Coordinates of N, CA and C in Angstrom, one line a residue:
X1 N 0.8 -1.2 0.0 CA 0.0 0.0 0.0 C 0.9 1.2 0.0
X2 N 0.5 2.2 -0.8 CA 1.3 3.5 -0.8 C 1.2 4.2 0.5
X3 N 2.4 4.8 0.9 CA 2.5 5.6 2.1 C 2.5 7.1 1.7
X4 N 2.1 7.4 0.5 CA 2.0 8.8 0.1 C 0.8 9.5 0.8
X5 N 1.0 10.5 1.7 CA -0.2 11.1 2.3 C -1.1 11.7 1.4
X6 N -0.7 12.0 0.2 CA -1.6 12.7 -0.7 C -2.7 11.7 -1.3
X7 N -2.4 10.4 -1.2 CA -3.3 9.4 -1.8 C -3.9 8.6 -0.7
X8 N -3.6 8.8 0.6 CA -4.1 8.0 1.7 C -5.6 8.3 1.8
X9 N -6.4 7.3 2.0 CA -7.8 7.5 2.2 C -8.1 8.2 3.6
X10 N -9.1 9.0 3.6 CA -9.5 9.7 4.9 C -10.4 8.8 5.6
X11 N -10.4 8.8 6.9 CA -11.3 8.0 7.7 C -11.0 8.3 9.2
X12 N -11.6 7.5 10.1 CA -11.3 7.7 11.5 C -9.9 7.3 11.9
X13 N -9.4 7.8 12.9 CA -8.0 7.4 13.4 C -8.1 5.9 13.7
X14 N -7.0 5.2 13.3 CA -7.0 3.8 13.6 C -7.6 2.9 12.5
X15 N -8.2 3.6 11.5 CA -8.9 2.8 10.4 C -7.9 1.9 9.8
X16 N -8.2 0.6 9.7 CA -7.2 -0.4 9.2 C -6.9 -0.2 7.7
X17 N -7.7 0.6 7.0 CA -7.4 0.9 5.6 C -6.3 2.0 5.4
X18 N -6.0 2.7 6.5 CA -5.0 3.7 6.4 C -3.6 3.1 6.4
X19 N -2.7 3.7 5.7 CA -1.3 3.3 5.7 C -0.6 3.4 7.0
X20 N 0.2 2.5 7.4 CA 0.9 2.5 8.7 C 2.2 3.2 8.6
X21 N 2.5 4.1 9.6 CA 3.8 4.7 9.7 C 4.3 4.4 11.2
X22 N 5.6 4.5 11.4 CA 6.1 4.3 12.7 C 5.7 5.5 13.7
X23 N 5.7 6.7 13.1 CA 5.3 7.8 14.0 C 4.9 9.0 13.2
X24 N 4.0 9.8 13.8 CA 3.8 11.2 13.3 C 4.6 12.1 14.2
X25 N 5.4 12.9 13.6 CA 6.2 13.9 14.4 C 5.8 15.3 14.0
X26 N 5.4 16.1 15.0 CA 4.8 17.4 14.8 C 5.6 18.5 15.4
X27 N 6.0 19.4 14.6 CA 6.6 20.7 15.1 C 5.8 21.9 14.6
X28 N 5.8 22.9 15.4 CA 5.0 24.1 15.0 C 5.6 24.9 13.9
X29 N 6.9 25.0 13.9 CA 7.6 25.9 12.9 C 8.5 25.1 12.0
X30 N 8.9 25.7 10.9 CA 9.8 25.1 10.0 C 11.1 24.7 10.7
X31 N 11.6 25.6 11.5 CA 12.9 25.4 12.2 C 12.8 24.1 13.1
X32 N 11.6 23.7 13.5 CA 11.4 22.6 14.4 C 11.2 21.3 13.7
X33 N 10.9 21.3 12.4 CA 10.8 20.1 11.7 C 12.1 19.9 10.8
X34 N 12.8 20.9 10.5 CA 14.0 20.9 9.7 C 15.0 19.8 10.1
X35 N 15.3 19.6 11.4 CA 16.3 18.7 11.8 C 16.0 17.2 11.4
X36 N 14.8 16.9 11.0 CA 14.4 15.6 10.5 C 14.6 15.4 9.0
X37 N 14.8 16.5 8.3 CA 14.9 16.5 6.9 C 16.3 16.2 6.4
X38 N 17.3 16.8 7.0 CA 18.7 16.5 6.6 C 19.1 15.1 6.7
X39 N 18.8 14.3 7.7 CA 19.2 12.9 7.8 C 18.2 12.0 7.0
X40 N 17.2 12.5 6.4 CA 16.2 11.6 5.8 C 16.7 11.0 4.6
X41 N 16.5 9.7 4.5 CA 17.0 8.9 3.3 C 16.0 9.3 2.1
X42 N 14.8 9.5 2.4 CA 13.8 9.8 1.4 C 12.8 10.8 2.0
X43 N 12.3 11.7 1.2 CA 11.3 12.7 1.6 C 10.3 12.9 0.5
X44 N 9.0 12.7 0.9 CA 7.9 12.8 0.0 C 7.6 14.3 -0.3
X45 N 6.6 14.5 -1.1 CA 6.1 15.8 -1.4 C 5.6 16.6 -0.2
X46 N 5.8 17.9 -0.2 CA 5.4 18.7 0.9 C 3.9 19.1 0.6
X47 N 3.0 18.6 1.4 CA 1.6 18.6 1.1 C 0.8 19.5 2.1
X48 N 0.0 20.4 1.6 CA -0.8 21.3 2.5 C -2.0 20.6 3.0
X49 N -2.3 20.9 4.3 CA -3.5 20.4 4.9 C -4.1 21.6 5.8
X50 N -4.9 22.4 5.2 CA -5.3 23.6 5.9 C -4.0 24.5 6.1
X51 N -3.8 24.9 7.4 CA -2.6 25.8 7.6 C -1.4 24.9 7.8
X52 N -1.5 23.6 8.0 CA -0.4 22.7 8.2 C 0.3 22.2 6.9
X53 N 1.5 21.7 7.0 CA 2.2 21.1 5.9 C 2.6 19.7 6.4
X54 N 2.6 18.7 5.5 CA 3.0 17.4 5.9 C 3.8 16.7 4.8
X55 N 4.8 15.9 5.2 CA 5.5 15.1 4.2 C 5.9 13.8 4.8
X56 N 6.0 12.7 4.1 CA 6.5 11.4 4.5 C 8.0 11.4 4.4
X57 N 8.7 11.0 5.4 CA 10.1 10.9 5.4 C 10.5 9.5 5.9
X58 N 11.7 9.0 5.4 CA 12.3 7.8 5.8 C 13.6 8.1 6.5
X59 N 13.6 7.8 7.8 CA 14.8 7.9 8.6 C 15.4 6.6 8.9
X60 N 16.3 6.1 8.0 CA 16.7 4.7 8.0 C 15.5 3.8 7.7
X61 N 15.2 2.9 8.5 CA 14.0 2.0 8.3 C 12.8 2.6 9.0
X62 N 12.8 3.7 9.6 CA 11.7 4.3 10.3 C 10.9 5.2 9.4
X63 N 9.6 5.0 9.3 CA 8.7 5.8 8.4 C 8.0 6.8 9.3
X64 N 8.2 8.1 8.9 CA 7.6 9.2 9.8 C 6.8 10.1 8.9
X65 N 5.6 10.5 9.3 CA 4.9 11.6 8.7 C 5.3 12.8 9.5
X66 N 6.0 13.7 8.8 CA 6.5 14.9 9.5 C 5.6 16.0 9.2
X67 N 5.1 16.7 10.3 CA 4.0 17.7 10.1 C 4.5 19.0 10.7
X68 N 4.4 20.1 10.0 CA 4.6 21.4 10.5 C 3.2 22.0 10.7
X69 N 2.8 22.1 12.0 CA 1.4 22.4 12.3 C 1.0 23.9 12.2
X70 N 2.0 24.8 12.5 CA 1.7 26.2 12.8 C 1.7 26.3 14.3
X71 N 1.8 27.5 14.8 CA 1.9 27.8 16.2 C 0.5 27.9 16.8
X72 N 0.4 27.4 18.0 CA -0.9 27.5 18.8 C -1.7 26.3 19.0
X73 N -2.6 26.3 19.9 CA -3.4 25.1 20.3 C -4.3 24.7 19.2
X74 N -5.0 25.6 18.5 CA -5.9 25.1 17.5 C -5.2 24.6 16.2
X75 N -4.1 25.3 15.8 CA -3.3 24.8 14.7 C -2.8 23.4 15.0
X76 N -2.3 23.2 16.2 CA -1.7 21.9 16.6 C -2.8 20.8 16.6
X77 N -3.9 21.1 17.2 CA -5.0 20.1 17.3 C -5.5 19.7 15.9
X78 N -5.8 20.7 15.0 CA -6.3 20.4 13.7 C -5.3 19.6 12.9
X79 N -4.0 20.0 13.0 CA -3.0 19.2 12.2 C -2.9 17.8 12.7
X80 N -3.1 17.6 14.0 CA -3.0 16.2 14.6 C -4.2 15.4 14.1
X81 N -5.4 16.0 14.1 CA -6.6 15.2 13.6 C -6.4 14.9 12.1
X82 N -5.9 15.8 11.3 CA -5.7 15.5 9.9 C -4.7 14.4 9.8
X83 N -3.6 14.4 10.5 CA -2.6 13.3 10.4 C -3.2 12.0 10.8
X84 N -4.0 12.0 11.8 CA -4.5 10.7 12.3 C -5.7 10.2 11.4
X85 N -6.1 11.0 10.5 CA -7.1 10.5 9.5 C -6.4 10.3 8.1
X86 N -5.1 10.4 8.1 CA -4.3 10.2 6.9 C -3.5 9.0 6.9
X87 N -2.9 8.8 8.1 CA -2.0 7.6 8.3 C -2.4 7.0 9.7
X88 N -1.9 5.8 9.9 CA -2.1 5.1 11.2 C -0.8 4.9 11.8
X89 N -0.5 5.8 12.8 CA 0.9 5.8 13.4 C 0.9 4.9 14.6
X90 N 2.1 4.4 14.9 CA 2.3 3.7 16.2 C 2.4 4.7 17.4
X91 N 2.8 5.9 17.1 CA 2.9 6.9 18.1 C 2.9 8.3 17.5
X92 N 2.6 9.3 18.3 CA 2.7 10.7 17.9 C 3.6 11.4 18.8
X93 N 4.6 12.2 18.3 CA 5.5 12.9 19.1 C 5.6 14.3 18.7
X94 N 5.4 15.2 19.7 CA 5.5 16.7 19.5 C 7.0 17.0 19.8
X95 N 7.5 17.9 18.9 CA 8.9 18.3 19.0 C 9.1 19.8 18.8
X96 N 10.2 20.3 19.2 CA 10.5 21.7 19.0 C 11.1 22.4 20.2
X97 N 10.7 23.7 20.4 CA 11.2 24.5 21.5 C 10.2 24.8 22.6
X98 N 10.6 25.3 23.7 CA 9.8 25.6 24.8 C 10.4 26.7 25.7
X99 N 9.7 27.3 26.5 CA 10.2 28.2 27.5 C 10.4 27.5 28.8
X100 N 11.5 27.6 29.5 CA 11.8 27.0 30.8 C 11.0 27.7 31.9
X101 N 10.3 27.0 32.7 CA 9.4 27.5 33.7 C 10.0 27.3 35.1
X102 N 10.4 26.1 35.4 CA 10.9 25.8 36.8 C 12.2 26.4 37.0
X103 N 12.5 26.7 38.2 CA 13.8 27.4 38.6 C 15.0 26.6 38.2
X104 N 14.9 25.3 38.2 CA 16.0 24.4 37.9 C 16.3 24.3 36.5
X105 N 15.4 24.7 35.6 CA 15.6 24.6 34.2 C 16.5 25.6 33.6
X106 N 17.4 25.2 32.7 CA 18.3 26.2 32.1 C 18.2 26.1 30.6
X107 N 18.5 27.2 29.9 CA 18.5 27.3 28.5 C 19.4 26.2 28.0
X108 N 19.0 25.4 26.9 CA 19.8 24.3 26.4 C 19.3 23.0 26.9
X109 N 18.6 22.9 28.0 CA 18.1 21.7 28.5 C 17.0 21.1 27.5
X110 N 16.8 19.8 27.6 CA 15.7 19.2 26.9 C 14.7 18.6 27.8
X111 N 13.4 19.1 27.7 CA 12.4 18.6 28.6 C 11.6 17.5 27.9
X112 N 11.4 16.4 28.6 CA 10.5 15.4 28.2 C 9.3 15.4 29.1
X113 N 8.1 15.6 28.5 CA 6.9 15.7 29.3 C 6.4 14.3 29.7
X114 N 6.1 14.2 31.0 CA 5.5 13.0 31.5 C 4.0 13.2 31.8
X115 N 3.6 14.5 31.7 CA 2.2 14.9 32.0 C 1.9 16.3 31.3
X116 N 0.7 16.4 30.8 CA 0.5 17.7 30.0 C -0.9 18.3 30.4
X117 N -0.9 19.6 30.7 CA -2.1 20.3 31.0 C -2.1 21.7 30.5
X118 N -3.2 22.4 30.5 CA -3.3 23.7 30.0 C -3.0 24.8 31.1
X119 N -2.0 25.6 30.8 CA -1.6 26.5 31.8 C -2.6 27.6 32.1
X120 N -3.5 27.9 31.2 CA -4.4 29.1 31.4 C -5.9 28.7 31.4
X121 N -6.2 27.4 31.3 CA -7.5 26.9 31.4 C -8.0 27.0 32.9
X122 N -9.1 27.7 33.1 CA -9.5 27.9 34.5 C -11.0 27.9 34.6
X123 N -11.6 26.7 34.9 CA -13.0 26.5 35.2 C -13.2 26.2 36.6
X124 N -12.3 26.6 37.5 CA -12.4 26.3 38.9 C -13.7 26.8 39.6
X125 N -14.3 27.9 39.0 CA -15.6 28.4 39.5 C -16.7 27.4 39.4
X126 N -16.5 26.4 38.5 CA -17.5 25.3 38.3 C -17.1 24.0 38.8
X127 N -16.1 24.0 39.7 CA -15.6 22.8 40.4 C -14.6 22.0 39.6
X128 N -14.0 22.5 38.5 CA -13.0 21.8 37.8 C -11.6 22.2 38.4
X129 N -10.6 21.4 38.1 CA -9.2 21.6 38.6 C -8.6 22.6 37.6
X130 N -7.7 23.5 38.1 CA -7.0 24.4 37.3 C -6.2 23.6 36.2
X131 N -6.4 24.1 35.0 CA -5.8 23.4 33.8 C -6.7 22.4 33.1
X132 N -7.8 22.1 33.7 CA -8.7 21.1 33.2 C -9.8 21.8 32.3
X133 N -9.9 21.2 31.1 CA -11.0 21.6 30.2 C -12.3 20.8 30.6
X134 N -13.4 21.5 30.9 CA -14.6 20.8 31.3 C -14.9 19.6 30.5
X135 N -15.2 18.5 31.1 CA -15.5 17.3 30.5 C -14.4 16.5 30.0
X136 N -13.1 17.0 30.2 CA -11.9 16.2 29.8 C -11.1 15.9 31.1
X137 N -10.1 15.1 31.0 CA -9.2 14.8 32.1 C -8.5 16.0 32.7
X138 N -8.1 15.9 33.9 CA -7.3 17.0 34.5 C -6.0 17.3 33.7
X139 N -5.4 16.2 33.3 CA -4.2 16.3 32.5 C -4.0 15.0 31.7
X140 N -3.0 14.9 30.9 CA -2.8 13.8 30.0 C -1.5 13.2 30.2
X141 N -1.4 12.0 30.6 CA 0.0 11.4 30.9 C 0.6 11.0 29.6
X142 N 1.9 11.0 29.6 CA 2.7 10.5 28.5 C 2.6 9.0 28.4
X143 N 2.8 8.5 27.2 CA 2.9 7.0 27.1 C 4.1 6.5 27.8
X144 N 3.9 5.5 28.6 CA 5.0 5.0 29.4 C 6.2 4.4 28.6
X145 N 5.9 3.7 27.6 CA 6.9 3.1 26.7 C 7.7 4.2 26.0
X146 N 7.1 5.2 25.5 CA 7.8 6.3 24.8 C 8.6 7.0 25.8
X147 N 8.1 7.2 27.0 CA 8.8 7.9 28.0 C 10.1 7.2 28.4
X148 N 10.0 5.9 28.5 CA 11.2 5.1 28.8 C 12.2 5.2 27.7
X149 N 11.8 5.2 26.4 CA 12.8 5.4 25.3 C 13.5 6.7 25.4
X150 N 12.7 7.8 25.8 CA 13.2 9.1 25.8 C 14.3 9.2 27.0
X151 N 14.0 8.6 28.1 CA 14.9 8.6 29.2 C 16.3 8.0 28.9
X152 N 16.2 7.1 27.9 CA 17.5 6.4 27.5 C 18.2 7.1 26.4
X153 N 17.6 8.2 25.9 CA 18.2 9.0 24.8 C 19.5 9.7 25.2
X154 N 20.4 9.8 24.3 CA 21.7 10.5 24.5 C 21.6 11.9 24.2
X155 N 22.0 12.8 25.1 CA 21.9 14.3 24.9 C 23.3 14.8 25.0
X156 N 23.7 15.6 24.0 CA 25.1 16.1 24.0 C 25.2 17.2 25.0
X157 N 24.7 18.4 24.8 CA 24.8 19.5 25.7 C 23.5 19.6 26.5
X158 N 23.6 20.3 27.7 CA 22.4 20.5 28.5 C 22.0 19.3 29.3
X159 N 20.8 19.4 29.9 CA 20.4 18.3 30.8 C 19.0 17.8 30.3
X160 N 18.8 16.5 30.4 CA 17.5 15.9 30.0 C 16.7 15.9 31.3
X161 N 15.6 16.6 31.3 CA 14.7 16.7 32.5 C 13.3 16.1 32.1
X162 N 12.7 15.4 33.0 CA 11.4 14.8 32.8 C 10.4 15.4 33.8
X163 N 9.3 15.8 33.3 CA 8.3 16.4 34.2 C 7.1 16.9 33.5
X164 N 6.3 17.7 34.2 CA 5.1 18.3 33.6 C 5.3 19.4 32.6
X165 N 4.6 19.4 31.5 CA 4.6 20.5 30.6 C 3.3 21.2 30.6
X166 N 3.3 22.5 30.5 CA 2.1 23.3 30.3 C 2.0 23.8 28.9
X167 N 0.8 24.1 28.4 CA 0.6 24.7 27.1 C -0.5 25.7 27.2
X168 N -0.4 26.7 26.3 CA -1.5 27.7 26.3 C -1.2 28.7 25.1
X169 N -2.1 29.5 24.8 CA -2.0 30.5 23.7 C -1.5 31.9 24.3
X170 N -1.1 31.9 25.6 CA -0.6 33.1 26.2 C 0.8 32.9 26.6
X171 N 1.7 33.8 26.5 CA 3.1 33.7 27.0 C 3.1 33.8 28.5
X172 N 4.1 33.1 29.1 CA 4.3 33.3 30.5 C 5.5 34.3 30.6
X173 N 5.2 35.5 31.3 CA 6.1 36.6 31.4 C 6.3 36.9 32.8
X174 N 7.1 38.0 33.1 CA 7.4 38.4 34.4 C 6.1 38.8 35.1
X175 N 5.1 39.2 34.4 CA 3.8 39.7 35.0 C 3.0 38.5 35.5
X176 N 3.1 37.3 35.0 CA 2.3 36.2 35.4 C 3.0 35.0 35.8
X177 N 4.4 35.0 35.8 CA 5.1 33.8 36.1 C 4.9 33.3 37.5
X178 N 4.8 34.1 38.5 CA 4.7 33.7 39.9 C 3.3 33.0 40.0
X179 N 2.3 33.5 39.5 CA 1.0 32.9 39.6 C 1.0 31.5 38.9
X180 N 1.6 31.4 37.7 CA 1.6 30.1 37.0 C 2.4 29.1 37.8
X181 N 3.6 29.5 38.3 CA 4.4 28.6 39.1 C 3.7 28.1 40.4
X182 N 2.9 29.0 41.0 CA 2.1 28.6 42.2 C 1.0 27.6 41.9
X183 N 0.4 27.8 40.7 CA -0.7 27.0 40.3 C -0.2 25.6 39.9
X184 N 1.0 25.6 39.3 CA 1.6 24.3 38.8 C 3.0 24.2 39.2
X185 N 3.2 23.8 40.5 CA 4.5 23.8 41.1 C 5.5 22.7 40.5
X186 N 4.9 21.7 39.8 CA 5.7 20.7 39.2 C 6.1 20.9 37.8
X187 N 5.5 22.0 37.2 CA 5.7 22.2 35.7 C 7.1 22.6 35.4
X188 N 7.7 22.0 34.4 CA 9.1 22.4 34.0 C 9.1 23.4 32.9
X189 N 8.1 23.4 32.0 CA 8.2 24.2 30.8 C 6.8 24.6 30.3
X190 N 6.8 25.5 29.4 CA 5.5 25.9 28.7 C 5.7 26.1 27.3
X191 N 4.7 25.7 26.5 CA 4.8 25.9 25.0 C 3.3 26.1 24.6
X192 N 3.1 26.1 23.2 CA 1.8 26.5 22.7 C 1.1 25.4 21.9
X193 N 1.6 24.1 22.1 CA 1.0 23.0 21.3 C 0.9 21.7 22.0
X194 N 1.8 21.3 22.9 CA 1.9 19.9 23.4 C 0.6 19.4 24.0
X195 N -0.1 20.2 24.8 CA -1.3 19.6 25.5 C -2.4 19.5 24.5
X196 N -2.5 20.3 23.5 CA -3.6 20.2 22.5 C -3.4 18.9 21.7
X197 N -2.1 18.6 21.4 CA -1.8 17.3 20.7 C -2.1 16.1 21.6
X198 N -1.7 16.3 22.9 CA -2.0 15.2 23.8 C -3.5 14.9 24.0
X199 N -4.3 16.0 24.0 CA -5.8 15.8 24.1 C -6.3 15.1 22.9
X200 N -5.9 15.4 21.7 CA -6.3 14.7 20.5 C -5.9 13.2 20.6
X201 N -4.7 13.0 20.9 CA -4.2 11.6 21.0 C -4.9 10.8 22.1
X202 N -5.3 11.4 23.2 CA -6.1 10.8 24.2 C -7.4 10.4 23.6
X203 N -8.0 11.3 22.9 CA -9.4 11.1 22.3 C -9.4 9.9 21.4
X204 N -8.3 9.8 20.6 CA -8.2 8.7 19.6 C -7.4 7.5 20.0
X205 N -6.9 7.5 21.3 CA -6.2 6.3 21.8 C -4.9 6.1 21.2
X206 N -4.1 7.1 20.9 CA -2.8 7.0 20.2 C -1.7 7.4 21.2
X207 N -0.7 6.6 21.4 CA 0.4 6.9 22.3 C 1.0 8.2 22.0
X208 N 1.4 9.1 23.0 CA 1.9 10.4 22.7 C 3.0 10.7 23.7
X209 N 3.9 11.6 23.2 CA 5.0 12.1 23.9 C 5.4 13.5 23.4
X210 N 5.8 14.4 24.2 CA 6.4 15.7 23.7 C 7.8 15.8 24.3
X211 N 8.7 16.3 23.4 CA 10.1 16.5 23.7 C 10.4 17.9 23.2
X212 N 10.9 18.8 24.1 CA 11.2 20.2 23.7 C 12.5 20.6 24.2
X213 N 13.2 21.4 23.4 CA 14.5 22.0 23.8 C 14.1 23.4 24.3
X214 N 14.8 23.8 25.4 CA 14.5 25.1 26.1 C 15.3 26.2 25.4
X215 N 14.6 27.1 24.8 CA 15.2 28.2 24.0 C 15.4 29.5 24.9
X216 N 14.5 29.6 25.9 CA 14.6 30.8 26.8 C 13.9 30.5 28.1
X217 N 14.0 31.4 29.0 CA 13.4 31.2 30.3 C 12.2 32.1 30.5
X218 N 11.2 31.7 31.3 CA 10.0 32.5 31.5 C 10.2 33.4 32.7
X219 N 9.6 34.5 32.7 CA 9.6 35.4 33.8 C 10.8 36.2 34.0
X220 N 11.0 36.7 35.3 CA 12.1 37.6 35.5 C 13.5 37.1 35.2
X221 N 13.7 35.7 35.3 CA 15.0 35.1 35.0 C 15.3 35.1 33.5
X222 N 14.3 35.6 32.7 CA 14.6 35.5 31.2 C 15.8 36.4 30.8
X223 N 16.0 37.4 31.5 CA 17.1 38.3 31.2 C 18.5 37.9 31.8
X224 N 18.5 36.8 32.6 CA 19.6 36.4 33.3 C 20.4 35.3 32.6
X225 N 19.9 34.8 31.5 CA 20.6 33.8 30.8 C 20.5 34.1 29.3
X226 N 21.4 33.5 28.5 CA 21.4 33.7 27.1 C 20.2 33.0 26.5
X227 N 19.8 33.4 25.3 CA 18.7 32.8 24.6 C 19.3 31.9 23.5
X228 N 18.8 30.7 23.4 CA 19.2 29.8 22.4 C 18.3 29.9 21.2
X229 N 18.8 29.9 20.0 CA 18.0 29.9 18.8 C 17.0 28.8 18.7
X230 N 15.9 29.0 18.2 CA 14.9 28.0 18.0 C 15.4 26.8 17.3
X231 N 16.2 27.0 16.2 CA 16.8 25.9 15.4 C 17.7 25.1 16.3
X232 N 18.5 25.6 17.2 CA 19.4 24.9 18.0 C 18.6 24.1 19.1
X233 N 17.6 24.8 19.7 CA 16.8 24.1 20.7 C 16.1 22.9 20.1
X234 N 15.5 23.2 18.9 CA 14.8 22.1 18.2 C 15.7 20.9 17.8
X235 N 17.0 21.2 17.4 CA 17.9 20.2 17.1 C 18.2 19.3 18.3
X236 N 18.3 19.9 19.5 CA 18.6 19.1 20.7 C 17.4 18.2 21.0
X237 N 16.2 18.7 20.8 CA 15.0 17.9 21.0 C 14.9 16.8 20.0
X238 N 15.3 17.1 18.7 CA 15.1 16.1 17.7 C 16.0 14.9 17.9
X239 N 17.2 15.2 18.5 CA 18.1 14.0 18.8 C 17.4 13.0 19.7
X240 N 16.7 13.5 20.7 CA 16.0 12.6 21.6 C 14.8 12.0 20.9
X241 N 14.1 12.8 20.1 CA 12.9 12.2 19.4 C 13.3 11.1 18.5
X242 N 14.4 11.2 17.8 CA 14.9 10.2 16.9 C 15.1 8.9 17.6
X243 N 15.7 9.0 18.9 CA 15.9 7.8 19.7 C 14.5 7.2 20.0
X244 N 13.5 8.0 20.3 CA 12.2 7.5 20.7 C 11.5 6.8 19.6
X245 N 11.6 7.3 18.3 CA 10.9 6.7 17.2 C 11.8 5.6 16.5
X246 N 13.0 5.4 17.0 CA 13.9 4.4 16.4 C 14.6 4.7 15.2
X247 N 14.8 6.0 14.9 CA 15.4 6.5 13.7 C 16.9 6.7 13.9

């Protein structure tokens, strides 16, 4: 069966008629998916899907649908749904950059999420937990097997840290960092896509993991450390992602 995403039949996620790939790897920006193109033995056509772009790549014997979703929760969720109705992956992995939130995090570290929630979702007035979307779980755990593979990944510079990731369409700045840290004391990082992708994967029963390189720090500490380019932060994350997907 052809693995060309342009000819794959559409249907529900997990449809046995969809072509199988080893993983769907999703980055928000071109800089975040580029590290997977240079080592690719083969790369299919760059195909548009709404705001997103997708192409099939071969990393050795590993077949990956590489998706550039665009920035933000809605772009990430819609790109994930499209991917899951185009191919049948064994896993979905979010990759790219993030802001370091916890005091122990440094620029250049790579964060592997073991739990994902929304940093700015607040329906506590109606009895929900902070970060919880009404009617959905409080948070979304990472797939245990993928998490184990990430822990075993080799990282050149920086530190590999495992913990909670937050996502939202608002930046964490000096004005709100204290409140966010108090609400989520275990959170290591914040980005604009991971939890939306995790929610879609939860809904469709697909294993998920997010791996992010820290490009800058949130809050007052942001001016106390150098900023790492998105391309370099994404490259560090990609090295771990490749270990996770077996590439």
